[in-house]
PDB file of C-alpha atoms (C1' of nucleotides) in Angstrom:
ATOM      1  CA  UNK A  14     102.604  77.559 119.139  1.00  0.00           C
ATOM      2  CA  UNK A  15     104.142  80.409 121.063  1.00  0.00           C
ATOM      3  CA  UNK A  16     102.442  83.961 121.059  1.00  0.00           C
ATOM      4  CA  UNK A  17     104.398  86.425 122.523  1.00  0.00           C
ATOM      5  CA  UNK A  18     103.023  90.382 123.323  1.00  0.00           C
ATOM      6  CA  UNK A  19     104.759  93.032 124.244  1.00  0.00           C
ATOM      7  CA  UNK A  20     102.290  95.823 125.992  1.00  0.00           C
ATOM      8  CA  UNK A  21     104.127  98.596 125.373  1.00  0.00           C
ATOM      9  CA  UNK A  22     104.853  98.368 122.050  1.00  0.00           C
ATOM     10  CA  UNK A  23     102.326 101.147 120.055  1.00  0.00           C
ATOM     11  CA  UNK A  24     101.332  98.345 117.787  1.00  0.00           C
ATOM     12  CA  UNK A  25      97.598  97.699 119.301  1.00  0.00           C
ATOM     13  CA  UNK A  26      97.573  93.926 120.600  1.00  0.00           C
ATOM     14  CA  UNK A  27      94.741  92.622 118.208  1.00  0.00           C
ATOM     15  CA  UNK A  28      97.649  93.433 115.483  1.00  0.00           C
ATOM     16  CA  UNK A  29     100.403  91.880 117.740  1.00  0.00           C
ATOM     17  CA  UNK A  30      98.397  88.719 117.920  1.00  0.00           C
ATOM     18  CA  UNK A  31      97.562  88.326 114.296  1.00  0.00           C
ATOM     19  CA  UNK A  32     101.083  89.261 113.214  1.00  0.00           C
ATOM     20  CA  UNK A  33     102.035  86.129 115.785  1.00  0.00           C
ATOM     21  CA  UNK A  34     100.023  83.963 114.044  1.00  0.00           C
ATOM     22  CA  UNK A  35     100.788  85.252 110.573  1.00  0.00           C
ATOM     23  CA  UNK A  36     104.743  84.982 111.097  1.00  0.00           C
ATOM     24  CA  UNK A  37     103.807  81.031 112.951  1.00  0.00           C
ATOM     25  CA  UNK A  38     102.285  79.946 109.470  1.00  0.00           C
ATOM     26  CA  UNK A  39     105.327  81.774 107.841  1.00  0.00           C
ATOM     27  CA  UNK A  40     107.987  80.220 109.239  1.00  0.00           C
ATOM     28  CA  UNK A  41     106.120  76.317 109.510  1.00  0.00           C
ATOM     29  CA  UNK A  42     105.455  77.004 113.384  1.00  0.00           C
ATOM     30  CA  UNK A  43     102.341  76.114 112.465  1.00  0.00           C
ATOM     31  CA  UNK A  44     100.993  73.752 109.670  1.00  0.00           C
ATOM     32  CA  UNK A  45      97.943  74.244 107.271  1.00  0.00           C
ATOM     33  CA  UNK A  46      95.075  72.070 109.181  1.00  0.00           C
ATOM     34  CA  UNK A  47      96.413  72.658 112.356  1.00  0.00           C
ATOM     35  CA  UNK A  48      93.879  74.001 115.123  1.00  0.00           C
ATOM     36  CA  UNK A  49      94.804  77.522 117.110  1.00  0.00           C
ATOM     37  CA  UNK A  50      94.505  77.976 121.182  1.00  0.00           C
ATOM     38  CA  UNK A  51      91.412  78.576 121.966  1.00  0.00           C
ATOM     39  CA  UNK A  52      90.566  82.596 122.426  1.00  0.00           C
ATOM     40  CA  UNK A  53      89.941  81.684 126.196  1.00  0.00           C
ATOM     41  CA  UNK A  54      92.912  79.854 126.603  1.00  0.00           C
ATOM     42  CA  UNK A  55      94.805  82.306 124.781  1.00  0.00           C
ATOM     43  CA  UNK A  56      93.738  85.405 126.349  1.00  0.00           C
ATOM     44  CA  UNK A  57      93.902  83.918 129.582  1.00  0.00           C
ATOM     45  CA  UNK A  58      98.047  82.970 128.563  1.00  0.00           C
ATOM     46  CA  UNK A  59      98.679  86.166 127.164  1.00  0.00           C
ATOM     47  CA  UNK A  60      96.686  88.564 129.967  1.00  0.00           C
ATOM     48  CA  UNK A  61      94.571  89.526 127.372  1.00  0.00           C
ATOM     49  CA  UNK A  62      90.990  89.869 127.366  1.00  0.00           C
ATOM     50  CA  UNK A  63      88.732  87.324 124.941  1.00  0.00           C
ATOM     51  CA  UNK A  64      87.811  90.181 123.041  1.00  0.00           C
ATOM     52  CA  UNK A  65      91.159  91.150 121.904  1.00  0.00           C
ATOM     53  CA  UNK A  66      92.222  88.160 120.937  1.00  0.00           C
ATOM     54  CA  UNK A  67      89.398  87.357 118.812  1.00  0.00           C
ATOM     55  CA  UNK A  68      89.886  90.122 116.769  1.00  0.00           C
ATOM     56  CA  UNK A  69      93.155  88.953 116.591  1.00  0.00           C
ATOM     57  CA  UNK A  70      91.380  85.890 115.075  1.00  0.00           C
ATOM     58  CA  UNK A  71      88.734  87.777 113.206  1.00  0.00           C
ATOM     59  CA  UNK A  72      91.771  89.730 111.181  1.00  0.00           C
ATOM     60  CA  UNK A  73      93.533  86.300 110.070  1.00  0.00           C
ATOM     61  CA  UNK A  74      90.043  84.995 108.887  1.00  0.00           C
ATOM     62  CA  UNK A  75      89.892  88.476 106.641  1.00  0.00           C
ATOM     63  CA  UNK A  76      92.884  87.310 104.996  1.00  0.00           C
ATOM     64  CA  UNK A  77      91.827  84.135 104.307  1.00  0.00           C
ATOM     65  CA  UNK A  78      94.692  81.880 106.562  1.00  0.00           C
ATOM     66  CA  UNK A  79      92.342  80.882 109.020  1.00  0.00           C
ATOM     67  CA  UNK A  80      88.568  79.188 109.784  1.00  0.00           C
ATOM     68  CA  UNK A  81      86.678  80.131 112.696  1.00  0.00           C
ATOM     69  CA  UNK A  82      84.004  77.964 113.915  1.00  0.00           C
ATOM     70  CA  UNK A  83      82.028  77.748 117.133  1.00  0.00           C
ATOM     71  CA  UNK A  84      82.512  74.309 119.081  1.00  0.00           C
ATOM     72  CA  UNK A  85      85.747  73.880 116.319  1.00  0.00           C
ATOM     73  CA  UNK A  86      87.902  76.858 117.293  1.00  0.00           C
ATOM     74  CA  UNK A  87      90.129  78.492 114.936  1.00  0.00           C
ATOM     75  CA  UNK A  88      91.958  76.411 112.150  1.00  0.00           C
ATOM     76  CA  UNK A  89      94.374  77.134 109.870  1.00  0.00           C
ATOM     77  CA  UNK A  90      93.268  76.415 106.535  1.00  0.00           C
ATOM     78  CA  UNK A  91      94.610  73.580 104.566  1.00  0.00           C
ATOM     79  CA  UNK A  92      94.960  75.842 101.263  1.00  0.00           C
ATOM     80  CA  UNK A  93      97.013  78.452 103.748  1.00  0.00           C
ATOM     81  CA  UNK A  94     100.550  77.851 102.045  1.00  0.00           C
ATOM     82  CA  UNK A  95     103.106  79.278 104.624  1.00  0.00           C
ATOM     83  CA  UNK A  96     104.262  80.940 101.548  1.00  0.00           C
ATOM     84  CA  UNK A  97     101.802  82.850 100.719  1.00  0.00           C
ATOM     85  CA  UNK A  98     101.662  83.708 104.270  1.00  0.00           C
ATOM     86  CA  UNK A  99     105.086  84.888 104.522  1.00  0.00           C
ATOM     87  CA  UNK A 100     104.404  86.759 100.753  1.00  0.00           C
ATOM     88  CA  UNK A 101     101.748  88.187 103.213  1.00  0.00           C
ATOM     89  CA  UNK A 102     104.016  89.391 105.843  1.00  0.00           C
ATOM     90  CA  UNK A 103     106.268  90.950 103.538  1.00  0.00           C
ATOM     91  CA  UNK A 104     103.615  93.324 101.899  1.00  0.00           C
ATOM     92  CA  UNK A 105     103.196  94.215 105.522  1.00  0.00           C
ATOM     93  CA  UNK A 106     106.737  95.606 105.655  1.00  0.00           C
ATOM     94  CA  UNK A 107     106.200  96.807 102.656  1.00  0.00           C
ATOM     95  CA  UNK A 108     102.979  98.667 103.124  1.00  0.00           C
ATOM     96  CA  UNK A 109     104.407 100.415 106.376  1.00  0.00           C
ATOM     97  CA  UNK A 110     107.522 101.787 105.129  1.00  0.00           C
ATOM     98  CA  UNK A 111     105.623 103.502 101.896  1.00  0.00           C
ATOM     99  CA  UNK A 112     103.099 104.865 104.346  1.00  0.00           C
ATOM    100  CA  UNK A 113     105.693 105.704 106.446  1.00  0.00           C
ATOM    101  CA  UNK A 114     107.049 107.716 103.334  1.00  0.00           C
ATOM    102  CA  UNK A 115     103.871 109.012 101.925  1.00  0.00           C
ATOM    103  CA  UNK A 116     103.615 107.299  99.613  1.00  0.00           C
ATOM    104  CA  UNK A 117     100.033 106.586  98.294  1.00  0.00           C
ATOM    105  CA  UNK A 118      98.228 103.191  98.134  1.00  0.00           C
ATOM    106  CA  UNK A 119      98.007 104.398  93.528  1.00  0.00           C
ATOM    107  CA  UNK A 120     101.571 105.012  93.936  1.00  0.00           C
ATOM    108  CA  UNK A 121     102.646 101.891  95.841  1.00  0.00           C
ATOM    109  CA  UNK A 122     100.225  99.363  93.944  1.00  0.00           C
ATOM    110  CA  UNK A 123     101.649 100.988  90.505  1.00  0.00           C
ATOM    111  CA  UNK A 124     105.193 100.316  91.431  1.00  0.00           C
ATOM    112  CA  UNK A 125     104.260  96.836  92.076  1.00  0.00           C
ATOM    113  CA  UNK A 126     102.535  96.540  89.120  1.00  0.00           C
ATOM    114  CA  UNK A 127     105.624  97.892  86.889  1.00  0.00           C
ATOM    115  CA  UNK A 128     107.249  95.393  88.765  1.00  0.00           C
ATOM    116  CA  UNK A 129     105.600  92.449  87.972  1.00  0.00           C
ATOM    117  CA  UNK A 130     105.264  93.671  84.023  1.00  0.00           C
TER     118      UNK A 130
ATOM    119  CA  UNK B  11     106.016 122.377  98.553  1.00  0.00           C
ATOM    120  CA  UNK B  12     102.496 120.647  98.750  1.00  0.00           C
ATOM    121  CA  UNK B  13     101.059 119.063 101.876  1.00  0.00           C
ATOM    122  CA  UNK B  14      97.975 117.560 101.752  1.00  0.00           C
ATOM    123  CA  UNK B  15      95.693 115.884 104.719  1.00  0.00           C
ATOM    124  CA  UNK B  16      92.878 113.678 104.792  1.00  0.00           C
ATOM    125  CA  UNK B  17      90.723 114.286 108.203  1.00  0.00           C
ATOM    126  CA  UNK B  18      89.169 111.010 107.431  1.00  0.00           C
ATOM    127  CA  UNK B  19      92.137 108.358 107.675  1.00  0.00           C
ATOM    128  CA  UNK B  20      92.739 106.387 110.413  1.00  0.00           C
ATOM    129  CA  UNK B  21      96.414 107.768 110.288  1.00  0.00           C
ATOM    130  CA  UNK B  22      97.234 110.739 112.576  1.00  0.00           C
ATOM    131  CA  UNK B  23      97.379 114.199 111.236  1.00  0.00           C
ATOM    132  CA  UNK B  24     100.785 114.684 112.681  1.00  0.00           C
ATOM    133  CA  UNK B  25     101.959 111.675 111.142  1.00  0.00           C
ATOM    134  CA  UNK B  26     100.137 112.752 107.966  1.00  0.00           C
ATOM    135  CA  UNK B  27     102.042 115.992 107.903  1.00  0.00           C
ATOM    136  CA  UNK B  28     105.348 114.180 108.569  1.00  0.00           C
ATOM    137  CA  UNK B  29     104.788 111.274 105.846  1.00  0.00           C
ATOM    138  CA  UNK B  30     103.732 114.101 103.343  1.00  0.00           C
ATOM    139  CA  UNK B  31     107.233 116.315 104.000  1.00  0.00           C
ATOM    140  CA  UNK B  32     108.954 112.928 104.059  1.00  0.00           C
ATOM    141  CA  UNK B  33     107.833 111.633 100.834  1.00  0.00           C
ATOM    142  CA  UNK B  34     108.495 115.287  99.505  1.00  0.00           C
ATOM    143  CA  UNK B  35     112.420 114.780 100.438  1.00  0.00           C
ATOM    144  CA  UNK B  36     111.962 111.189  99.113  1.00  0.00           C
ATOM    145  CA  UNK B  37     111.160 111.841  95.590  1.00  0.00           C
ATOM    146  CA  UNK B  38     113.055 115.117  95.279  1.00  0.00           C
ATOM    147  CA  UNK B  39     110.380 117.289  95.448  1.00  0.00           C
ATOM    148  CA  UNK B  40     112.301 119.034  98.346  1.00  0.00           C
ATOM    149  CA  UNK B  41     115.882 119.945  97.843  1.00  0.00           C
ATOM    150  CA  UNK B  42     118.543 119.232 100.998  1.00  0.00           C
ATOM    151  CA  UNK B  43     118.839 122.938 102.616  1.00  0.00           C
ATOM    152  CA  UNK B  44     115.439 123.816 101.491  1.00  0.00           C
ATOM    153  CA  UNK B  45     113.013 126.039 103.840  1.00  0.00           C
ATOM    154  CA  UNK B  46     109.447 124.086 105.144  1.00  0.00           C
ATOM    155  CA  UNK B  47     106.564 126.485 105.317  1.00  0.00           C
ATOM    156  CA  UNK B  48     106.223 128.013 109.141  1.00  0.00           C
ATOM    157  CA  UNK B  49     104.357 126.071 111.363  1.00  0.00           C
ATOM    158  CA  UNK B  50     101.809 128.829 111.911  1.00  0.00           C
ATOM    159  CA  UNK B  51     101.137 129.196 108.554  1.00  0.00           C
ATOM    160  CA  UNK B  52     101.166 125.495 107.521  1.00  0.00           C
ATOM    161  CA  UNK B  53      98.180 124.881 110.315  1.00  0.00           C
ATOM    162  CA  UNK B  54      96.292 127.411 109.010  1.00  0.00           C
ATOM    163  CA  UNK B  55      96.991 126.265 105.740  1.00  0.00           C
ATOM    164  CA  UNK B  56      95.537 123.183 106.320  1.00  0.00           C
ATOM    165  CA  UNK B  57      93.307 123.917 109.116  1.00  0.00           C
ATOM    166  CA  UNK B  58      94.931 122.237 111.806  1.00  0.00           C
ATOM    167  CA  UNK B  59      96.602 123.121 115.241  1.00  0.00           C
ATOM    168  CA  UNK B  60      99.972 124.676 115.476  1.00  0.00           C
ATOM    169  CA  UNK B  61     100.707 122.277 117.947  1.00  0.00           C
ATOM    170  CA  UNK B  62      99.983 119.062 115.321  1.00  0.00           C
ATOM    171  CA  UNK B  63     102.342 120.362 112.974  1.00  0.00           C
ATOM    172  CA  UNK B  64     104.984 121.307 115.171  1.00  0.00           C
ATOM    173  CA  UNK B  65     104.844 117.545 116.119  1.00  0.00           C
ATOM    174  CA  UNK B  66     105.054 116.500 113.012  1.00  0.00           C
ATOM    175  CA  UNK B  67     107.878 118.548 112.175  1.00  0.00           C
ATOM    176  CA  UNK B  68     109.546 117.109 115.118  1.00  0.00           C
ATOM    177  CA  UNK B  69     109.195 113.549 114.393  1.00  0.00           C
ATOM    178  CA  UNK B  70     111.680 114.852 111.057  1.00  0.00           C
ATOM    179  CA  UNK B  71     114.205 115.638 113.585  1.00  0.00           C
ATOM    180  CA  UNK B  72     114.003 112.611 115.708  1.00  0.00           C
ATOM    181  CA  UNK B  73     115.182 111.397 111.918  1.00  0.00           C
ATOM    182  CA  UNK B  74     117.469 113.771 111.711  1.00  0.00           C
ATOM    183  CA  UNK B  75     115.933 114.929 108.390  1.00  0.00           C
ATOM    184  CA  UNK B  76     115.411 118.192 109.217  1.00  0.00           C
ATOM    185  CA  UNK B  77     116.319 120.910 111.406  1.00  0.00           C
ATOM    186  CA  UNK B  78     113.873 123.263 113.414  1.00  0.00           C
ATOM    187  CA  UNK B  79     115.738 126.381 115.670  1.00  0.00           C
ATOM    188  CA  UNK B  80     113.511 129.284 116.693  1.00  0.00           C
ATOM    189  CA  UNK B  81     113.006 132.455 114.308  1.00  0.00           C
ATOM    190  CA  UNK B  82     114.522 130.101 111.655  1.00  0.00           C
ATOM    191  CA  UNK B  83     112.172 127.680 110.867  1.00  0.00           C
ATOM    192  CA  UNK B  84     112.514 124.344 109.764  1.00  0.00           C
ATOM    193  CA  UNK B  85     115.116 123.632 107.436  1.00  0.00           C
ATOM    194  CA  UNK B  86     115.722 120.549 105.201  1.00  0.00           C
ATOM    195  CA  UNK B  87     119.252 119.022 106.282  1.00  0.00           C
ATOM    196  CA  UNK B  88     121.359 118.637 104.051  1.00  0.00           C
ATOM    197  CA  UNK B  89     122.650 115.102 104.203  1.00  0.00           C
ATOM    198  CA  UNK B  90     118.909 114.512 103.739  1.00  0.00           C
ATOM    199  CA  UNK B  91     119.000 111.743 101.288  1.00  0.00           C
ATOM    200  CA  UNK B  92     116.331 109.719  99.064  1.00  0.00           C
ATOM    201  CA  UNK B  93     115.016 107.007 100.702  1.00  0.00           C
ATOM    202  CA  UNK B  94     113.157 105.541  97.681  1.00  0.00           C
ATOM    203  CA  UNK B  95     115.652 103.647  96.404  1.00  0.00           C
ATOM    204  CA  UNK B  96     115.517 101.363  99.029  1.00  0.00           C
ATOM    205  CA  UNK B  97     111.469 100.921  98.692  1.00  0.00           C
ATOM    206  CA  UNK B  98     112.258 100.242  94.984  1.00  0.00           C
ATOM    207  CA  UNK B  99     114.212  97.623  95.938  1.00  0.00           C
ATOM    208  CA  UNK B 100     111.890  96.260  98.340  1.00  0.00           C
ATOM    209  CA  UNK B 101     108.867  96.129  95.746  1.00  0.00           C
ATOM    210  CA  UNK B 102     111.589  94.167  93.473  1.00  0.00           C
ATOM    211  CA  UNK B 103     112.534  91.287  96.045  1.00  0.00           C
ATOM    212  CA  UNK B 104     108.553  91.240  97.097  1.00  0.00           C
ATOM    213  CA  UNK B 105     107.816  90.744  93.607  1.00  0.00           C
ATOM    214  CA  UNK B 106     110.609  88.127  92.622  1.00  0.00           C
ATOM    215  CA  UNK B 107     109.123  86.204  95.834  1.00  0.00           C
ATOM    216  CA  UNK B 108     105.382  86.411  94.455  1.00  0.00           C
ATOM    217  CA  UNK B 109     106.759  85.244  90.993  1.00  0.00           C
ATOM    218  CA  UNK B 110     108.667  82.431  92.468  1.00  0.00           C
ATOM    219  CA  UNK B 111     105.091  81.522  94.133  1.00  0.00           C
ATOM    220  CA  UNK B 112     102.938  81.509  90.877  1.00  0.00           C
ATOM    221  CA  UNK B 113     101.231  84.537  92.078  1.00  0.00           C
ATOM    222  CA  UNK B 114      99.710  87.053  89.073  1.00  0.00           C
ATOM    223  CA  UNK B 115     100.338  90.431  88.669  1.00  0.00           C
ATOM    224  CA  UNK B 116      96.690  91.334  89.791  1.00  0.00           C
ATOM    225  CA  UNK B 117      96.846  88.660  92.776  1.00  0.00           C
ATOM    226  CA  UNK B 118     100.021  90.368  94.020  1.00  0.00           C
ATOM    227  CA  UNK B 119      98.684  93.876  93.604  1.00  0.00           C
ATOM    228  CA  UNK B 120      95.149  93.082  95.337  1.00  0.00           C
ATOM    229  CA  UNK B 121      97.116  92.223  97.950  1.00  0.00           C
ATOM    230  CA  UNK B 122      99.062  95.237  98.372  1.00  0.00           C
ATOM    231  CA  UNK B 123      95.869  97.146  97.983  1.00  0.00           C
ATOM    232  CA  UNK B 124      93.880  95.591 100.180  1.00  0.00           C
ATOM    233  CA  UNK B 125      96.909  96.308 102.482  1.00  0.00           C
ATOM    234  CA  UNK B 126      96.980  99.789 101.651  1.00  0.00           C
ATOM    235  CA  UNK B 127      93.221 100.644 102.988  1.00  0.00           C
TER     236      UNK B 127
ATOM    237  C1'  DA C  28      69.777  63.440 124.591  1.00  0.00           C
ATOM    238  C1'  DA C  29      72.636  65.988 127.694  1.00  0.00           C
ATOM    239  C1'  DA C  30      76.816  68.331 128.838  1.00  0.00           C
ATOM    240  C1'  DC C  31      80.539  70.811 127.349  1.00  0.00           C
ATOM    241  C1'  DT C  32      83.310  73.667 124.365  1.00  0.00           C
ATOM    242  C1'  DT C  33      83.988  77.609 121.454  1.00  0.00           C
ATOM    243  C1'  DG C  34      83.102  81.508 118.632  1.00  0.00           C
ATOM    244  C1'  DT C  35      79.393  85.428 118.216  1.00  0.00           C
ATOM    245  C1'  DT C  36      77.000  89.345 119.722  1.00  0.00           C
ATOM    246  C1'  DC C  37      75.636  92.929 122.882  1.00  0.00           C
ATOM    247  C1'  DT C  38      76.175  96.496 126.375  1.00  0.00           C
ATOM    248  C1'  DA C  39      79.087  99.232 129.226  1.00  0.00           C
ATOM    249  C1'  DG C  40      82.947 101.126 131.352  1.00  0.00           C
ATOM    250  C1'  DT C  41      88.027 102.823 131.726  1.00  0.00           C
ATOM    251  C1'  DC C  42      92.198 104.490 129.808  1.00  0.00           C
ATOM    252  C1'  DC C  43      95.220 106.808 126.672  1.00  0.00           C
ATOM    253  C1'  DG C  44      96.686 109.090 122.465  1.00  0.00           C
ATOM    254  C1'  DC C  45      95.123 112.625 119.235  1.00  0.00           C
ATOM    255  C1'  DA C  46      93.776 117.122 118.413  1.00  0.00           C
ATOM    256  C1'  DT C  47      92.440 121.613 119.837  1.00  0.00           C
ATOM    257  C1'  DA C  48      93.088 126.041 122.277  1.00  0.00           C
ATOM    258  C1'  DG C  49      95.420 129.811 124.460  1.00  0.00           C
ATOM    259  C1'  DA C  50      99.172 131.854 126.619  1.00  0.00           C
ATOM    260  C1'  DA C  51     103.850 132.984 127.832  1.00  0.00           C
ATOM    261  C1'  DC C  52     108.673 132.243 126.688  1.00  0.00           C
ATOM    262  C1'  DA C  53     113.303 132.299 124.057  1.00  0.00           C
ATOM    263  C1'  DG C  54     116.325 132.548 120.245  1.00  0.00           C
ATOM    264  C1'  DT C  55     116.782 134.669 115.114  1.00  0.00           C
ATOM    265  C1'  DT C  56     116.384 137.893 111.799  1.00  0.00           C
ATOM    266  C1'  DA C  57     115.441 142.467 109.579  1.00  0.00           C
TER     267       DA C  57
ATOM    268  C1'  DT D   6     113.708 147.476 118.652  1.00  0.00           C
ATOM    269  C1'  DA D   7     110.199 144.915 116.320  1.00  0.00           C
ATOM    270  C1'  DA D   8     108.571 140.961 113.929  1.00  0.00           C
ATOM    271  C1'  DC D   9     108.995 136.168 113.337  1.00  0.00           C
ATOM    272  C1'  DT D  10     109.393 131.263 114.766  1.00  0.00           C
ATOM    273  C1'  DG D  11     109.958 127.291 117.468  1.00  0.00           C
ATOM    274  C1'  DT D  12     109.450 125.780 122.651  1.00  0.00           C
ATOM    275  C1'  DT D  13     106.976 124.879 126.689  1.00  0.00           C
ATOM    276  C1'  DC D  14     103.017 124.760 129.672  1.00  0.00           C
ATOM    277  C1'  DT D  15      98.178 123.974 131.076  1.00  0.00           C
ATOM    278  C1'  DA D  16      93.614 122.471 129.927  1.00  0.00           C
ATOM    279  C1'  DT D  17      89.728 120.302 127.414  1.00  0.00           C
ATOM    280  C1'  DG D  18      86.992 117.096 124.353  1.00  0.00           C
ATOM    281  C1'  DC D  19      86.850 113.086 121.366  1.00  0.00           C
ATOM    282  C1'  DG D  20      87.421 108.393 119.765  1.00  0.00           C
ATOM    283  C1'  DG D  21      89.680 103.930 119.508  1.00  0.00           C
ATOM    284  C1'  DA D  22      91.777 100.245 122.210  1.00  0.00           C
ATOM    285  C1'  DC D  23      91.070  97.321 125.855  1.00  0.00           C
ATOM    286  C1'  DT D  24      88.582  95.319 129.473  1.00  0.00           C
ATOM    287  C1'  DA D  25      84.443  93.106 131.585  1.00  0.00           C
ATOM    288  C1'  DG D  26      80.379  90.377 131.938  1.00  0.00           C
ATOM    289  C1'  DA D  27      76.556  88.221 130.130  1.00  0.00           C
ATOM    290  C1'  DA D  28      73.603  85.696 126.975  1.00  0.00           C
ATOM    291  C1'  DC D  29      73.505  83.212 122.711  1.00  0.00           C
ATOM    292  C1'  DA D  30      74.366  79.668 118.826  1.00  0.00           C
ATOM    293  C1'  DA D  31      76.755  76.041 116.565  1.00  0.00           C
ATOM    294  C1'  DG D  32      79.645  72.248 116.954  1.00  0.00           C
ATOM    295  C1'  DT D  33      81.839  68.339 119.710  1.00  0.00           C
ATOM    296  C1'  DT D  34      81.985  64.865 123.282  1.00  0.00           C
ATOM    297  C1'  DT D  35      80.061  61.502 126.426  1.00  0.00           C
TER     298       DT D  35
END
DNA sequence: AAACTTGTTCTAGTCCGCATAGAACAGTTA
DNA sequence: TAACTGTTCTATGCGGACTAGAACAAGTTT
């Protein structure tokens, strides 16, 4: 599984890492089941400190892709369809450009809704 | 024209300003050649330093949306065209993905809201 | 059981972008 | 000319991102 950071980009890191990740399950990088880097490992790969790439972790686990134990590590979770994980990514996209554009989360969500209808 | 702020998000006043003039042009609530409110008068509008709207104002022109020359103001370009249409279309492919994937309308939506905050 | 691994939590420090403030400056308009 | 408006400059305070080190807890390995 290949991480890659870039420093200067404004995104903070903890997001750079996650999005990593995120995009890995997308594509099939990485399978459902399949056990992360260890944050030590990790940080230590990336020049990163621990901290920032747990959060990294911690964010994933919010959305539900990922388990993290102590002793285990971080595993995907074998419910984490890469689909769902790329649907993921897109709303991502998504959510920037309307907030890029002003739009309002009421605004955004009800256009999906309509959508969907 | 209405610009409204919220000191409490995470998002930068400057880039509130910007995504709030933006979204204006978006949905047609500003017309191409149009005049934006001075920058003095805007800050004190909204309480805020001339200096964070002038930003704002000049992350339009890195766009190219609008035009700011001394004594004039800021003026509304007027090649300055929706960009909604394209978010539209977006939300359509997002939502043709999430139907493909068995996803409900409030499943989808959740997600976009929970990607909003 | 003992040793090791790994995430969790805590404190603390540095750095940088955001926002504020005030002033002087330079085109535009009336 | 006088008033207006964006431009540029210096300076200050605040908060989040990132780093750093340590101790801790739960799981794995031998």
């Amino acid at each position: 599984m290949l991480v890659r950071i870039d420093p200067d980009s404004p995104a903070p890191l903890h997001a750079q890492i996650s999005a990593a990740v995120r995009r890995g399950i997308a594509v099939g990088e990485i399978a459902p089941g399949e056990r992360l880097p260890g944050a030590r490992d990790l940080a230590a790969a990336l020049g990163v400190n621990l901290h920032t790439v747990l959060r990294g972790y911690q964010e994933l686990r919010a959305e539900g892709l990922v388990e993290l134990r102590r002793g285990r590590g971080a595993q995907v979770r074998p419910d984490a369809a890469p689909a769902v994980a790329a649907l993921r990514q897109a709303v991502h996209a998504l959510v920037d450009e309307a907030r890029r554009l002003g739009l309002s989360a009421t605004e955004v969500t009800e256009m999906v809704r309509e959508a969907m209808t």
